[in-house]
Coordinates of C-alpha atoms in Angstrom, one line a residue:
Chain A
X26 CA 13.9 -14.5 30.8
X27 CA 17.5 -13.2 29.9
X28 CA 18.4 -15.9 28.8
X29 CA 15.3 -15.8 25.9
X30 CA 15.8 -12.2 25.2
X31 CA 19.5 -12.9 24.7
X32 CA 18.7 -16.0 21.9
X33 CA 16.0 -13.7 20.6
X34 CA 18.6 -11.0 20.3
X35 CA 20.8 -13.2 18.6
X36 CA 18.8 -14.5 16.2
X37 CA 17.8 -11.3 15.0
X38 CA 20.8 -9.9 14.6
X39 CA 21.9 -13.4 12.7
X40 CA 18.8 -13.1 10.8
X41 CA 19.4 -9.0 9.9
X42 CA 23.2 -10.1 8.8
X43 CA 22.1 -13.0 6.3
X44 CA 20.1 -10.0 4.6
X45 CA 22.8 -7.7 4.9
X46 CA 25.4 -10.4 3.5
X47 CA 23.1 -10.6 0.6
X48 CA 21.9 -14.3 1.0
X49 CA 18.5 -13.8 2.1
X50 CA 16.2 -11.1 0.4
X51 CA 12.6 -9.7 1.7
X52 CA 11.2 -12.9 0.2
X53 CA 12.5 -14.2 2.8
X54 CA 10.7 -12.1 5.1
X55 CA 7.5 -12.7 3.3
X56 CA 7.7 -16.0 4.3
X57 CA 8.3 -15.8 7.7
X58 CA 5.4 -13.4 8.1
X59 CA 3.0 -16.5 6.4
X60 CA 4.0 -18.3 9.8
X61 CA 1.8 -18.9 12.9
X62 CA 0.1 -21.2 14.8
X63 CA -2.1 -22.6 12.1
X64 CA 1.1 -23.6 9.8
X65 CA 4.4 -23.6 12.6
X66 CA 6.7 -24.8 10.7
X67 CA 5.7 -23.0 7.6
X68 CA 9.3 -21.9 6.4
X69 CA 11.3 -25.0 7.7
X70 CA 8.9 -26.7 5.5
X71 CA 9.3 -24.6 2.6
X72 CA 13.5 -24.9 3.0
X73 CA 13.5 -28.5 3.3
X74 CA 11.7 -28.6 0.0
X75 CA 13.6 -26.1 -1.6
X76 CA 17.0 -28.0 -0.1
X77 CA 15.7 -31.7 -2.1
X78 CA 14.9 -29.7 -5.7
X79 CA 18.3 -28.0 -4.8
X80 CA 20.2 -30.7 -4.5
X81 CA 18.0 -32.8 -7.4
X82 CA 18.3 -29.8 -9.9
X83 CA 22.1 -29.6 -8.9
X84 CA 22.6 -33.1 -9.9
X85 CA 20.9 -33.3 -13.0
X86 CA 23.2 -30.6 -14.3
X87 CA 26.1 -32.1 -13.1
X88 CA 25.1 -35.3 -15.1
X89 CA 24.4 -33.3 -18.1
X90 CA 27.7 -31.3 -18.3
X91 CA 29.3 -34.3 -18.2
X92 CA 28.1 -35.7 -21.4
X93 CA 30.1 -35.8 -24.3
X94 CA 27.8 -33.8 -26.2
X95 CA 26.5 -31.4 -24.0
X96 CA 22.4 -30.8 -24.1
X97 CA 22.6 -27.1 -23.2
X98 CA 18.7 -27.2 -23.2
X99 CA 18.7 -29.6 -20.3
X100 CA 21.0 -27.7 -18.4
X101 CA 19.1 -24.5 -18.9
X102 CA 15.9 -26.3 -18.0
X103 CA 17.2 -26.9 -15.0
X104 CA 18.8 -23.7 -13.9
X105 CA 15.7 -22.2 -15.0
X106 CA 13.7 -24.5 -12.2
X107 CA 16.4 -23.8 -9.6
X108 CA 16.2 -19.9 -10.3
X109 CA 12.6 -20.1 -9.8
X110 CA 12.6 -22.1 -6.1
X111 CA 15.6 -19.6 -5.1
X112 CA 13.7 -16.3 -5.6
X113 CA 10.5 -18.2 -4.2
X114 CA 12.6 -18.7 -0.8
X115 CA 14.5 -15.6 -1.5
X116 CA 17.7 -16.9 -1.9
X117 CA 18.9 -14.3 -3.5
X118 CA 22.9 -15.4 -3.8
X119 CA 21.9 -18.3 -5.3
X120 CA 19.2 -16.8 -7.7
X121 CA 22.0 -14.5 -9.3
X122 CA 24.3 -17.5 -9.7
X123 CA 21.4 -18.7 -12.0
X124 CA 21.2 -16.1 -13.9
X125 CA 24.6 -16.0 -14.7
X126 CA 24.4 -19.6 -15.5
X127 CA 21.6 -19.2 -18.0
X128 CA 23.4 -16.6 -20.4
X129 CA 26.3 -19.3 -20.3
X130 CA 24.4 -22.0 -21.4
X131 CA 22.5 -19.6 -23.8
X132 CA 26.3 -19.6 -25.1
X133 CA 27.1 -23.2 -24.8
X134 CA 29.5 -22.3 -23.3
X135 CA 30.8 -25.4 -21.0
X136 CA 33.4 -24.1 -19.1
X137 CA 31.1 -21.0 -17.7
X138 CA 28.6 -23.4 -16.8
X139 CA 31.1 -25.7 -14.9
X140 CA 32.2 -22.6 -13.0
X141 CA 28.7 -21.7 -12.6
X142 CA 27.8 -25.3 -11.7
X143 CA 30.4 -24.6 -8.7
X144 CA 29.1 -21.3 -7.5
X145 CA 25.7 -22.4 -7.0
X146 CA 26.9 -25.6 -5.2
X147 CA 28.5 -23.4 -2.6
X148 CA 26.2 -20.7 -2.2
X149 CA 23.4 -23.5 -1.9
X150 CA 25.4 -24.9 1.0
X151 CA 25.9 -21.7 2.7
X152 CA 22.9 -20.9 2.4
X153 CA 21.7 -24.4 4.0
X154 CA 24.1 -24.1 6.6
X155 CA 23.4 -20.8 7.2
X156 CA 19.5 -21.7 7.2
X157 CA 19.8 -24.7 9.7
X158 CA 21.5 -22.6 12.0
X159 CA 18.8 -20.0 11.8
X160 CA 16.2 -22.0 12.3
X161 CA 18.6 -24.0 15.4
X162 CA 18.3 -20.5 17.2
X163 CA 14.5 -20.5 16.5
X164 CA 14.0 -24.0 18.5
X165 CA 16.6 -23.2 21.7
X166 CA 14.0 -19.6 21.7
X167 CA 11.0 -21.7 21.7
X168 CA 12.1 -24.5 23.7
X169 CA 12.8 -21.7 26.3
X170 CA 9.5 -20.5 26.3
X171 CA 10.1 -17.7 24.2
X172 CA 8.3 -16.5 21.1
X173 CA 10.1 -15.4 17.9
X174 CA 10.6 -12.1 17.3
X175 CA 8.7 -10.8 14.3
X176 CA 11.9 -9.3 11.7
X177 CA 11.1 -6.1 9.7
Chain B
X26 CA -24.2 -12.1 -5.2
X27 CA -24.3 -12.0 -9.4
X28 CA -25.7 -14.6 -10.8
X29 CA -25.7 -15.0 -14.7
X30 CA -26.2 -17.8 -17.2
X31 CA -25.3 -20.4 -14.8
X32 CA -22.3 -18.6 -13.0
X33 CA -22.5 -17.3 -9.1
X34 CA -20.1 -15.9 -7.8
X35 CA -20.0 -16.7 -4.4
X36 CA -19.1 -14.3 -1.4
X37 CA -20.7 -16.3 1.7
X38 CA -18.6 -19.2 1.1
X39 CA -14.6 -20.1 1.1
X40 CA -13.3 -19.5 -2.6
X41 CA -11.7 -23.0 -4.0
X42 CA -8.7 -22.4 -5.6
X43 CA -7.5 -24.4 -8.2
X44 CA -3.7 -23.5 -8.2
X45 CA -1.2 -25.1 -10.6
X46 CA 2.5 -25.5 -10.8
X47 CA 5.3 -27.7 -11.2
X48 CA 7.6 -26.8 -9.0
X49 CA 6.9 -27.8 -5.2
X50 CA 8.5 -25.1 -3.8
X51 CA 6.3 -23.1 -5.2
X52 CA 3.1 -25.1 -5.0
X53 CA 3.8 -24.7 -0.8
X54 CA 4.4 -21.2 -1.0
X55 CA 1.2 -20.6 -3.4
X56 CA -1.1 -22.4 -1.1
X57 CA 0.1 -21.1 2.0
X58 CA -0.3 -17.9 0.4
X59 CA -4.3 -19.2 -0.6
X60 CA -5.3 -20.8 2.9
X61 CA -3.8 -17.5 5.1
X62 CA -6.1 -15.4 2.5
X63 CA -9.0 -17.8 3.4
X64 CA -9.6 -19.8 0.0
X65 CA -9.7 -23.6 -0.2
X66 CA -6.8 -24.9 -2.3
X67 CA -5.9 -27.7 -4.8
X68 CA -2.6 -28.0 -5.8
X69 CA -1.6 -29.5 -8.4
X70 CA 1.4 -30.1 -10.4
X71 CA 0.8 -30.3 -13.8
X72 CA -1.4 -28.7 -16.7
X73 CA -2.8 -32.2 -17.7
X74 CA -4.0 -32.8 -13.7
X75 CA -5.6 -29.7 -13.3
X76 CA -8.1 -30.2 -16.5
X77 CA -8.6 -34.4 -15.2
X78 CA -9.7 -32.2 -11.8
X79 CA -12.0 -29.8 -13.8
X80 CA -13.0 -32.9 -15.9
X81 CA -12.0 -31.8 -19.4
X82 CA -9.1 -34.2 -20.0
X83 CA -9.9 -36.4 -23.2
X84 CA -8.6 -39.7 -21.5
X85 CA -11.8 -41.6 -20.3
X86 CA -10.3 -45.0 -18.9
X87 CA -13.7 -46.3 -17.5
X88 CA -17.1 -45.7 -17.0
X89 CA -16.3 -45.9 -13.2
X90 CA -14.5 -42.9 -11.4
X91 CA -10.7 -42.8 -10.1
X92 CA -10.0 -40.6 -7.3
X93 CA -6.9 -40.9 -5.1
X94 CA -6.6 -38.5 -2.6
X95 CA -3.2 -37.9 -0.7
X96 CA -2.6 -36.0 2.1
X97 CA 0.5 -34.6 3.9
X98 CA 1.2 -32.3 6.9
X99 CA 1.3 -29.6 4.1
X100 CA -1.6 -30.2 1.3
X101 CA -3.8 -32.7 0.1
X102 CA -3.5 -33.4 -3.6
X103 CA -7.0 -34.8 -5.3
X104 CA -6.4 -36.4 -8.5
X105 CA -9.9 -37.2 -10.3
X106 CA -10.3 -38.6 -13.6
X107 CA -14.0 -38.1 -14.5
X108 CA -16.3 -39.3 -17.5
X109 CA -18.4 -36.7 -19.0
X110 CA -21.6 -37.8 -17.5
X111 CA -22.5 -34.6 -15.6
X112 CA -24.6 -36.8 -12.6
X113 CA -21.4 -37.9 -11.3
X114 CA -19.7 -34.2 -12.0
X115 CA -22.8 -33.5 -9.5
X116 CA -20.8 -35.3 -7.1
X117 CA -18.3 -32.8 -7.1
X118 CA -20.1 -29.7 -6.6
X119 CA -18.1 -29.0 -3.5
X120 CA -15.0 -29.0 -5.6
X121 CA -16.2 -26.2 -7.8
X122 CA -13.6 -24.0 -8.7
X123 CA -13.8 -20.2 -8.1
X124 CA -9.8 -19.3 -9.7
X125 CA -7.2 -21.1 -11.3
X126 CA -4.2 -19.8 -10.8
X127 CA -1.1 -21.4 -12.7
X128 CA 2.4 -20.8 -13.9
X129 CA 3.5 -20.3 -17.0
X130 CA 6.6 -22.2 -17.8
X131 CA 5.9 -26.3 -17.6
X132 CA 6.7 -29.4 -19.2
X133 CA 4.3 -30.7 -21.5
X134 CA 1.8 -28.3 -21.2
X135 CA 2.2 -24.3 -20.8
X136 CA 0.4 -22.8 -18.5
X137 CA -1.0 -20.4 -21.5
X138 CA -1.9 -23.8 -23.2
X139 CA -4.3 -24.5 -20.1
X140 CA -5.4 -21.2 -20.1
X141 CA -6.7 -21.8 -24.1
X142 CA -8.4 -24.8 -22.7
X143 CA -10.0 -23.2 -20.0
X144 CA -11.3 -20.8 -22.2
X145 CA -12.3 -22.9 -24.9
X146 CA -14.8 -25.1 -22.4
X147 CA -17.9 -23.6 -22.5
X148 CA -18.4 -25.4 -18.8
X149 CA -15.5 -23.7 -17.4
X150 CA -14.2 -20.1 -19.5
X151 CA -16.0 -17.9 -17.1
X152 CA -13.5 -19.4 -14.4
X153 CA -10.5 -16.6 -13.9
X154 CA -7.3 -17.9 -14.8
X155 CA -4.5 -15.9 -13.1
X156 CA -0.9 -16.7 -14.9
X157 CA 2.4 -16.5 -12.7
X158 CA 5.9 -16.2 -14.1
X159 CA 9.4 -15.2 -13.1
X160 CA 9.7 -14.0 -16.3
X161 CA 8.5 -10.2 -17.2
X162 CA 8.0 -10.8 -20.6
X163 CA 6.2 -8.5 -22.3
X164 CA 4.9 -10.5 -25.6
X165 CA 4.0 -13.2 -23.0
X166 CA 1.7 -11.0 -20.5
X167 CA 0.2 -9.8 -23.6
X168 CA -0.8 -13.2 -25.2
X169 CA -2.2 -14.6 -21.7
X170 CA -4.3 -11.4 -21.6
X171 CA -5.9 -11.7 -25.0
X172 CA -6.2 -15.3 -24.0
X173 CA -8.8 -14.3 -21.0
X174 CA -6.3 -14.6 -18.4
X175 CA -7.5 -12.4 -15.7
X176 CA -4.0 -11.2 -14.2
X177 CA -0.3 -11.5 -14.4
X178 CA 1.3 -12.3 -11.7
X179 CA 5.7 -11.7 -11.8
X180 CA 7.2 -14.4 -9.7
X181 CA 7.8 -14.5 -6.6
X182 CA 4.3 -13.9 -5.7
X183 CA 3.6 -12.2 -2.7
X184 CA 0.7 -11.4 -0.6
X185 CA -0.5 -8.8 -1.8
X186 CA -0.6 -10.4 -4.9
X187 CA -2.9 -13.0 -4.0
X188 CA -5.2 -10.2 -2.0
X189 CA -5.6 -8.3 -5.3
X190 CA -6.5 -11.4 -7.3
X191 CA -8.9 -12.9 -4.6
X192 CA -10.7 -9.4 -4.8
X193 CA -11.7 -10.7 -8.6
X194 CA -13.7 -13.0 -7.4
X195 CA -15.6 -10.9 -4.7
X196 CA -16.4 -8.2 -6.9
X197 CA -14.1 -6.0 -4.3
X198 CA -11.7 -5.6 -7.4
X199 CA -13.6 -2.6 -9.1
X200 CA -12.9 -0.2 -6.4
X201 CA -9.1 -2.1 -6.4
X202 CA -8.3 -2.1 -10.0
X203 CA -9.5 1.7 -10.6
X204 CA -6.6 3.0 -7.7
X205 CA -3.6 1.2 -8.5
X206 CA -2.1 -1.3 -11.3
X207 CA -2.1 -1.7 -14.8
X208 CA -4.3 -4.8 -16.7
X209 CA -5.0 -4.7 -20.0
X210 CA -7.8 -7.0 -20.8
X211 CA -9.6 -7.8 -24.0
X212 CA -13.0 -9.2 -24.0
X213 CA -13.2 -12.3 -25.8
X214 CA -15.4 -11.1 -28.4
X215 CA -12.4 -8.9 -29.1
X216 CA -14.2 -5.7 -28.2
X217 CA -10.8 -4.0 -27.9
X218 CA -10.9 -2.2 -24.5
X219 CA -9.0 1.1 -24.8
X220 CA -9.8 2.6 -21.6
X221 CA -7.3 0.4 -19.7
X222 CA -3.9 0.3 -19.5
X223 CA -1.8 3.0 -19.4
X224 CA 1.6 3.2 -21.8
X225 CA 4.1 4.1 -19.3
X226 CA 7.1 1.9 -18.5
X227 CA 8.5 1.6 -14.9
X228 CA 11.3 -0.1 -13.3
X229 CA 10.1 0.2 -9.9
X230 CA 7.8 -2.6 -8.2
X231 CA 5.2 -0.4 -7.2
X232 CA 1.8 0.0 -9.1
X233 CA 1.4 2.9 -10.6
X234 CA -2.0 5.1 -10.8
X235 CA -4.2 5.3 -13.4
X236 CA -3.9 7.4 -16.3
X237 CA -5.6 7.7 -20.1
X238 CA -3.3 5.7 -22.7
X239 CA -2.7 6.1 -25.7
X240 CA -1.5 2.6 -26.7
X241 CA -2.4 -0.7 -25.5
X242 CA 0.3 -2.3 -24.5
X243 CA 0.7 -3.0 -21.3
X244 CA 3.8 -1.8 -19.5
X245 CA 6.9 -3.4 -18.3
X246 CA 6.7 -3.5 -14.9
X247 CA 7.4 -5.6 -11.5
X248 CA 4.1 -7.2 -11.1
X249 CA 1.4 -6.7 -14.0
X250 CA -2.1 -6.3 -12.3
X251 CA -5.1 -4.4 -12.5
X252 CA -6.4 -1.9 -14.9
X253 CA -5.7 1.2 -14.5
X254 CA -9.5 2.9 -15.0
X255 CA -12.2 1.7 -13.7
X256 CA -14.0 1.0 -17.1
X257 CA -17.1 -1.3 -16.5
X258 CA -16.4 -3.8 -18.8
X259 CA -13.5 -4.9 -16.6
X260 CA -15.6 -6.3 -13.9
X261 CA -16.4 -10.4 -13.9
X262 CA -20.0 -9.4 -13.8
X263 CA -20.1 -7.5 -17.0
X264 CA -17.6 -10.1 -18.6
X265 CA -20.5 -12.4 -18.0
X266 CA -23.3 -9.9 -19.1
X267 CA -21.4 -10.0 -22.5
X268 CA -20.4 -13.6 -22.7
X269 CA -24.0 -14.6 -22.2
X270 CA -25.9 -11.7 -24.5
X271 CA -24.3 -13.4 -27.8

């Protein structure tokens, strides 16, 4: 039993610093709290989704800046989608990324974008990485017979 | 239980809620949020599916009926193209829709543009239409509410979101809507409803009490919701009264 209420300690103080660092926000939380025995894997679900559009959305805007003639609206389009699945999940790091990234394609402004482009690629990883090894701590608890402790 | 000119509003059974978006991130979120709040849930991911669902697309390809049903660990997804004969809308009495709830922003059709085809079908305007958006546009909450929508919702939605908007259909929301929240609703027979909505703007997320306005526009605020006095035109019962006594 120490051996749980050490992983259960660890993953709440892993999950209290990804708030604290800014990459997860209470949406987060909300989602977590929509988890139990009639939908288990609930937020693993929801991040895997919200990993494929990442990665889809990410692409697509690659492709687009790489046009000759830029179609800002395209790009926008996207940003807007990815915006809207990030503060769904609550990833809030990569949510403000977007945000910048729309007022620089409001400005065609190519070279913002690209930068932006590159933010949001790395804060989506972090956040993935950071994510799987959330969710990693989550399995060793419940493979050890614990239960996951509910995060305020 | 109301019952008025056809319309029943149901509180033994599950509410069916007709929820539509395109983005799947959300469509999981929005129906996990549905199911843990008890209501039945279709998702589905366009504007153009949900009205096929309700019935009221234009494209008739048969006589016959095409319905292809897929179902995952996470949500089943109906897709029904129907012909306007009504015995075989009979069929699908079980599928009745108590709420749609849909986002705004969507390719090829808008979720206000469903919203003015819901409320343009005489079979289906007494249905509430909730619009969600991550945008907290003022000029936009304002058109979906003289449109008939019942609620705006500000993105992410949340739980307590969806508790308020279920209490709509239970008739649970005229005690909620009189102690928090602003909605500003105007009939459809533009009978302009004065008594709702107060004027005052506030940038933090939590509803604010009601107060007598002045003005009818509705504040810019974290999550738009229910009116703010307990008028009794704002109840979907009297909505219904008035609809039906034209």
């Amino acid at each position: 039993m120490d051996v749980v209420n050490q992983m259960q300690r660890q993953f709440v103080d892993y999950s209290t610093s990804l708030h604290r660092e800014g990459i997860l926000d209470d949406q987060f939380t909300q989602l977590q709290k929509l988890q139990d025995e009639n939908s288990p894997d609930f937020v693993v679900e929801v991040a895997s989704l919200f990993f494929e559009d990442c990665e889809k959305l990410i692409n697509n805007m690659a492709r687009a800046l790489e046009q000759q003639g830029v179609d800002f609206k395209q790009v926008d389009a996207s940003v807007h989608q990815l915006k809207g699945s990030s503060s769904s999940i609550g990833a809030v790091q990569v949510k403000n990324v977007c945000i910048a990234f729309r007022s620089f394609c409001e400005a065609q402004n190519r070279e913002g974008c690209l930068r932006c482009l590159q933010q949001v690629t790395h804060e989506y990883s972090l956040l993935k990485n950071k994510l799987q090894t959330l969710f990693r701590l989550e399995q060793q608890i419940l493979a050890a017979g614990g239960s996951i402790p509910v995060i305020e | 239980m109301a019952s008025n000119g056809g319309v029943t509003w149901r509180r033994t059974e599950e509410v069916h809620v007709l929820a539509v978006d395109d983005s799947l991130v959300d469509r999981k979120v929005i129906e996990r949020l549905l199911r843990i709040s008890s209501c039945k849930v279709t998702a589905v991911d366009s504007g153009l599916r949900a009205l096929q669902f309700l019935g009221l697309d234009e494209e008739k390809s048969s006589n016959g009926l095409n319905v292809s049903l897929s179902s995952s660990s996470s949500f089943s997804r109906i897709s029904v193209s129907l012909p306007s004969d009504s015995h075989l809308r009979l069929l699908f009495q079980d599928l009745k829709v108590d709420l749609i709830i849909t986002d705004y922003c969507m390719p090829e059709m808008t979720g206000y543009e469903l919203l003015k085809k819901v409320k343009e079908s005489s079979a289906f305007r007494e249905i509430p239409v909730v619009i969600m958006s991550s945008e907290n546009v003022l000029a936009r909450i304002d058109r979906c509410l003289e449109e008939g929508a019942e609620d705006f919702i500000v993105k992410p939605v949340k739980l307590s979101d969806v508790k308020r908007i279920k209490d709509y259909m239970t008739g649970e929301g005229e005690k909620e809507r009189s102690s928090k929240g602003i909605n500003k609703r105007k009939q459809r027979d533009s009978f302009d409803d004065l008594s709702s909505s107060p004027p005052s703007i506030l940038s933090s997320p939590s509803p604010i009490s009601s107060s007598s306005s002045s003005s009818p526009s509705p504040p810019s605020v974290q999550s738009a919701s229910a009116p703010s006095s307990p008028s009794p035109l704002d109840s979907p019962t009297r909505r219904v009264k008035m609809a039906s006594s034209k």
